Short mmCIF file of C-alpha atoms in Angstrom, two decimals:
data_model
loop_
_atom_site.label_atom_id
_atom_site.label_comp_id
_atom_site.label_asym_id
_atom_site.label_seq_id
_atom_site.Cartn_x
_atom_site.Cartn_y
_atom_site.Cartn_z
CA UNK A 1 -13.52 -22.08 11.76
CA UNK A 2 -10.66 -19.88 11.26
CA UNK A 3 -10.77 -16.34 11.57
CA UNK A 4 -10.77 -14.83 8.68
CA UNK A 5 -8.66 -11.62 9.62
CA UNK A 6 -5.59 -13.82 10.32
CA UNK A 7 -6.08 -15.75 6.78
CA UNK A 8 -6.12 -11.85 4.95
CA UNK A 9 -2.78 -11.27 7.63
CA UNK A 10 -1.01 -14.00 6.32
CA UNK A 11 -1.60 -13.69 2.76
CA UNK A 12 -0.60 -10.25 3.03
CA UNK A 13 2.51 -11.47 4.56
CA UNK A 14 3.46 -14.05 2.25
CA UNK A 15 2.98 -10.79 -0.30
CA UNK A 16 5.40 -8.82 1.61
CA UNK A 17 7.88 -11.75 1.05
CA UNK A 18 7.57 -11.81 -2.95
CA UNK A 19 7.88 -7.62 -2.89
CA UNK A 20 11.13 -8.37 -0.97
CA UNK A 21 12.23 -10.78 -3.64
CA UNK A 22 11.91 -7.80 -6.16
CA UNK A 23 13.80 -5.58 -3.73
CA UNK A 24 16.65 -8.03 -3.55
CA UNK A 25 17.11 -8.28 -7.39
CA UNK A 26 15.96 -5.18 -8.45
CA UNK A 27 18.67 -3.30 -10.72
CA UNK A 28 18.62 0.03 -10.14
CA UNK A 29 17.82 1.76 -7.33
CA UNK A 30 15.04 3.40 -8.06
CA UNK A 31 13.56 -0.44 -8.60
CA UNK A 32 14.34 -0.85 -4.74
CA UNK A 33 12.68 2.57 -3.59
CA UNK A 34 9.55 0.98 -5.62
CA UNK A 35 9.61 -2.20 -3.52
CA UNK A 36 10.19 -0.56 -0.04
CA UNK A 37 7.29 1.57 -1.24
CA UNK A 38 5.14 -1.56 -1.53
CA UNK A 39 6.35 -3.32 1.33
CA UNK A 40 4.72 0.11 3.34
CA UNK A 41 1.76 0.10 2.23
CA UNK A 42 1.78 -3.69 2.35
CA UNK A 43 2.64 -3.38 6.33
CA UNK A 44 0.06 -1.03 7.11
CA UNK A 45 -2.84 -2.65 5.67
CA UNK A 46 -1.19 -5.96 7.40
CA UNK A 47 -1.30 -3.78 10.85
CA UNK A 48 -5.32 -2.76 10.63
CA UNK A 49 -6.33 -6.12 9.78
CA UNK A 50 -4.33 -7.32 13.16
CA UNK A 51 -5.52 -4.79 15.32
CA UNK A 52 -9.02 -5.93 14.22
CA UNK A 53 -7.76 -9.46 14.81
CA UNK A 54 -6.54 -8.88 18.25
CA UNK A 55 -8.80 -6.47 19.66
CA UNK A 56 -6.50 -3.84 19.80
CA UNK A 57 -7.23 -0.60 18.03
CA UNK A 58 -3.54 0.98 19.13
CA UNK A 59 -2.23 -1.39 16.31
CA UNK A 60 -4.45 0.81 13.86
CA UNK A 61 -3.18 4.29 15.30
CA UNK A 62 0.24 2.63 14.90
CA UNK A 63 -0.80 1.82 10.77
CA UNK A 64 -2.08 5.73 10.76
CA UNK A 65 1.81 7.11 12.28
CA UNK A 66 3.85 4.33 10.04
CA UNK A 67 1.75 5.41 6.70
CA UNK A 68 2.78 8.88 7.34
CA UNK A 69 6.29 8.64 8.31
CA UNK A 70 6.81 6.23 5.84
CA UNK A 71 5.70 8.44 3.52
CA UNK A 72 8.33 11.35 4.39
CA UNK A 73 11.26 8.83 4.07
CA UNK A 74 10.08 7.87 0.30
CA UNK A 75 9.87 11.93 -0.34
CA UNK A 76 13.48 11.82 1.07
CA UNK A 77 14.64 8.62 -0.93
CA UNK A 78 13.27 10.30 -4.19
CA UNK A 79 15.04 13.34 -3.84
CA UNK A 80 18.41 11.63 -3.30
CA UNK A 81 17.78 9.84 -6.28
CA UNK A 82 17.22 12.87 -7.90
CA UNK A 83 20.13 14.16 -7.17
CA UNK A 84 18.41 17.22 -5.17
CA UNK A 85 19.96 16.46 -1.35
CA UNK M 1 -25.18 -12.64 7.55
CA UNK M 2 -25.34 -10.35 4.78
CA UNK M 3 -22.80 -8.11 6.40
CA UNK M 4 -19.96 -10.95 6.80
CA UNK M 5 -20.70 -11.48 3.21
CA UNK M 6 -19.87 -8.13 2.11
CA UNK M 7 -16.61 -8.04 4.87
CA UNK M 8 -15.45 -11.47 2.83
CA UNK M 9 -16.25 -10.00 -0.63
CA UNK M 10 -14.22 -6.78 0.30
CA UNK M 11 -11.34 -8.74 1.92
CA UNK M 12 -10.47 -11.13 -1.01
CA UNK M 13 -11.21 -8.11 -3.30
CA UNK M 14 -8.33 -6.28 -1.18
CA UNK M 15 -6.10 -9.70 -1.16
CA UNK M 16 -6.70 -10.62 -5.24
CA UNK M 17 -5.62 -6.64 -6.29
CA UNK M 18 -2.53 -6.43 -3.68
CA UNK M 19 -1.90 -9.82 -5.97
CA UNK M 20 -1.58 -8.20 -8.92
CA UNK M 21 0.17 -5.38 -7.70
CA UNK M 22 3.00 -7.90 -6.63
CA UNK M 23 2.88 -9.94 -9.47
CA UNK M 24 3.19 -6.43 -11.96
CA UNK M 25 6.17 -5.73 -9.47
CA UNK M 26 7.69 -8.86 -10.14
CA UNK M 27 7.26 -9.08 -14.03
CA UNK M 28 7.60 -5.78 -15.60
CA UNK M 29 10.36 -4.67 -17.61
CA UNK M 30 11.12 -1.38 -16.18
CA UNK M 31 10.76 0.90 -13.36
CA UNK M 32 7.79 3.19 -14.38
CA UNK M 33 5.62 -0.29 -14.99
CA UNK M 34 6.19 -1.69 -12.01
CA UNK M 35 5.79 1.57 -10.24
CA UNK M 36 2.53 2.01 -12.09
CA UNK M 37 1.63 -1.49 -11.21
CA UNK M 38 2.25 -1.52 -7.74
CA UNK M 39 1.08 2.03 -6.56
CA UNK M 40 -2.45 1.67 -8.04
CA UNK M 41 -3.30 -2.19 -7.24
CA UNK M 42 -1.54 -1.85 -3.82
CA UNK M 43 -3.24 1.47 -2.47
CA UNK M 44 -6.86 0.12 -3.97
CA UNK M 45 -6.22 -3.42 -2.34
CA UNK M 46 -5.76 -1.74 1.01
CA UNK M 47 -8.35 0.76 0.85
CA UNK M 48 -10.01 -2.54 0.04
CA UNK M 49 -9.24 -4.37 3.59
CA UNK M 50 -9.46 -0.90 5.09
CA UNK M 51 -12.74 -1.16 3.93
CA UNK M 52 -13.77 -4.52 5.15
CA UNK M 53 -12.88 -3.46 8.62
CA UNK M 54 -14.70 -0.10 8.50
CA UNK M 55 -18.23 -2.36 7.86
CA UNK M 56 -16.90 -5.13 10.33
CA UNK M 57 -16.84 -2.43 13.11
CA UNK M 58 -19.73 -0.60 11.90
CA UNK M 59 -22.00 -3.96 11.69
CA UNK M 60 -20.67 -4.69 15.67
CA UNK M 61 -21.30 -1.12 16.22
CA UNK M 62 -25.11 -1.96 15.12
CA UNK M 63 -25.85 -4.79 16.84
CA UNK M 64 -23.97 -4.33 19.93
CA UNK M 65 -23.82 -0.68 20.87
CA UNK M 66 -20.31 -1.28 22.18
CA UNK M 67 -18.03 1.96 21.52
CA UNK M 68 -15.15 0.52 20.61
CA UNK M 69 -16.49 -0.18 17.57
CA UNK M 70 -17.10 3.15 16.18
CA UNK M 71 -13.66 3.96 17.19
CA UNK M 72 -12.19 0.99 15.23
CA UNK M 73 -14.33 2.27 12.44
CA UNK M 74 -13.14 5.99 12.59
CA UNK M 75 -9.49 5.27 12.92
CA UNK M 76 -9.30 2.92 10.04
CA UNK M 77 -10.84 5.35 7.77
CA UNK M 78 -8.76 7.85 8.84
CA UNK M 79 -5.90 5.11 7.95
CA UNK M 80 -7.15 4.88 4.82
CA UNK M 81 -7.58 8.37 4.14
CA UNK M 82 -3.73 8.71 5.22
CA UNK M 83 -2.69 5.95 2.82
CA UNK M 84 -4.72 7.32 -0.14
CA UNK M 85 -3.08 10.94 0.11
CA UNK M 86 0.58 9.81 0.74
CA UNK M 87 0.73 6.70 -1.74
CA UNK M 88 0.21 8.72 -4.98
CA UNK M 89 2.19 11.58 -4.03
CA UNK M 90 4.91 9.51 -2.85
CA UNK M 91 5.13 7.53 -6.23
CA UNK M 92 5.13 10.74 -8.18
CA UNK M 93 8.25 11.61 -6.47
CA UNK M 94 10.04 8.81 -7.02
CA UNK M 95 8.93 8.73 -10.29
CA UNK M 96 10.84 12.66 -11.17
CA UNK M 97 13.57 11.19 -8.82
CA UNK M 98 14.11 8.05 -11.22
CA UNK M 99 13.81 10.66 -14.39
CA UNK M 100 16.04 12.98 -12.98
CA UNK M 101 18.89 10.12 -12.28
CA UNK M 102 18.81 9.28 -15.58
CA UNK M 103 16.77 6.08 -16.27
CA UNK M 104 14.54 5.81 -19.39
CA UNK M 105 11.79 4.02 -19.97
CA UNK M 106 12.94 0.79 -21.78
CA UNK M 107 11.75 1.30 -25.36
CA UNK M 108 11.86 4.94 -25.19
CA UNK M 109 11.62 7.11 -28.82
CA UNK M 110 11.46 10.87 -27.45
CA UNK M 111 11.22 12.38 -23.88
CA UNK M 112 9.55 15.36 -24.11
CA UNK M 113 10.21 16.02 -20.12
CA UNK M 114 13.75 16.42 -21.15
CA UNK M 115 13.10 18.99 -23.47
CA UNK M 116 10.56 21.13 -20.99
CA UNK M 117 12.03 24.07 -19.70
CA UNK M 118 10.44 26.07 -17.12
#
């Protein structure tokens, strides 16, 4: 039997693909900040369900340092879009 | 065998609303949709696998008394915790940024946050 954490890993991949697909096309940029958005929160739910997969819980510290610094470069996306940098 | 039950249910709950989110990403018309599309499904499908882990580890914790465990447990939540806080306030921002640069929502009438003065 498979393991079931890799199935989640790899659907959650293949998701991360489509939201690429979005950021590729996506007119304006505010469309692309959306999508890079996604693909974060995307890669850090992707990163706990691999460190449970592995055995390795410094791949789940490593989801808790990307959420938050991924978070301070989509304040400082927004405010260039906003015209406030 | 109850408990990988419930880690399944919570996994393909996670999996079927990060779905939706991409799919809502993918289809709607303008930015604010697919903003409001992706932040809610995506941050409540991975609170969802967060979730499924936390009462993995806890279950282990249980039945073997092995440590690790409860640390596996503790850090995800505090993942999760982290991703619930910075999602929404992140797509608020980029939501004023996207107002302030000028886009509209597609079949806009009025836009009363234009005419709000502080």
């Amino acid at each position: 039997m498979i393991d079931p954490w890799y199935v989640a890993a790899f659907l959650l991949v293949i998701l991360v693909c489509l939201a690429l697909v979005r950021l590729f096309l996506g007119p304006t940029p505010a469309d692309r900040a959306v999508a890079v958005d996604t693909v974060n929160t995307l890669s850090v739910a992707v990163l706990i369900l691999l460190g449970v997969a592995y055995q390795q819980i410094i791949f789940i510290d490593v989801a808790i340092v990307y959420a938050v610094l991924s978070f301070v470069s989509t304040l400082y996306i927004a405010k260039y879009l906003g015209g406030e940098l | 065998m109850i408990a990988d039950i419930l880690v399944l249910a919570c996994l393909s709950v996670g999996i079927l609303f990060n779905t939706l989110g991409i799919v809502g990403l993918l289809r709607f018309p303008d930015v604010y949709t697919r903003m409001h599309a992706t932040t809610k499904m995506t941050t409540f499908g991975s609170m969802f696998t967060a979730l499924a882990v936390i009462i993995f580890g806890a279950v282990q914790f249980i039945s073997t008394a092995d440590s690790q465990y409860m640390t596996l447990s503790l850090h995800t939540l505090i993942a999760a915790l982290a991703l619930a806080l910075t999602n929404a306030v992140g797509s608020h921002a980029i939501a004023r940024g996207a107002h302030r640069s000028g886009i509209k929502p597609s079949p806009a009438v009025v836009d009363r946050l234009e005419e709000w003065s502080p």
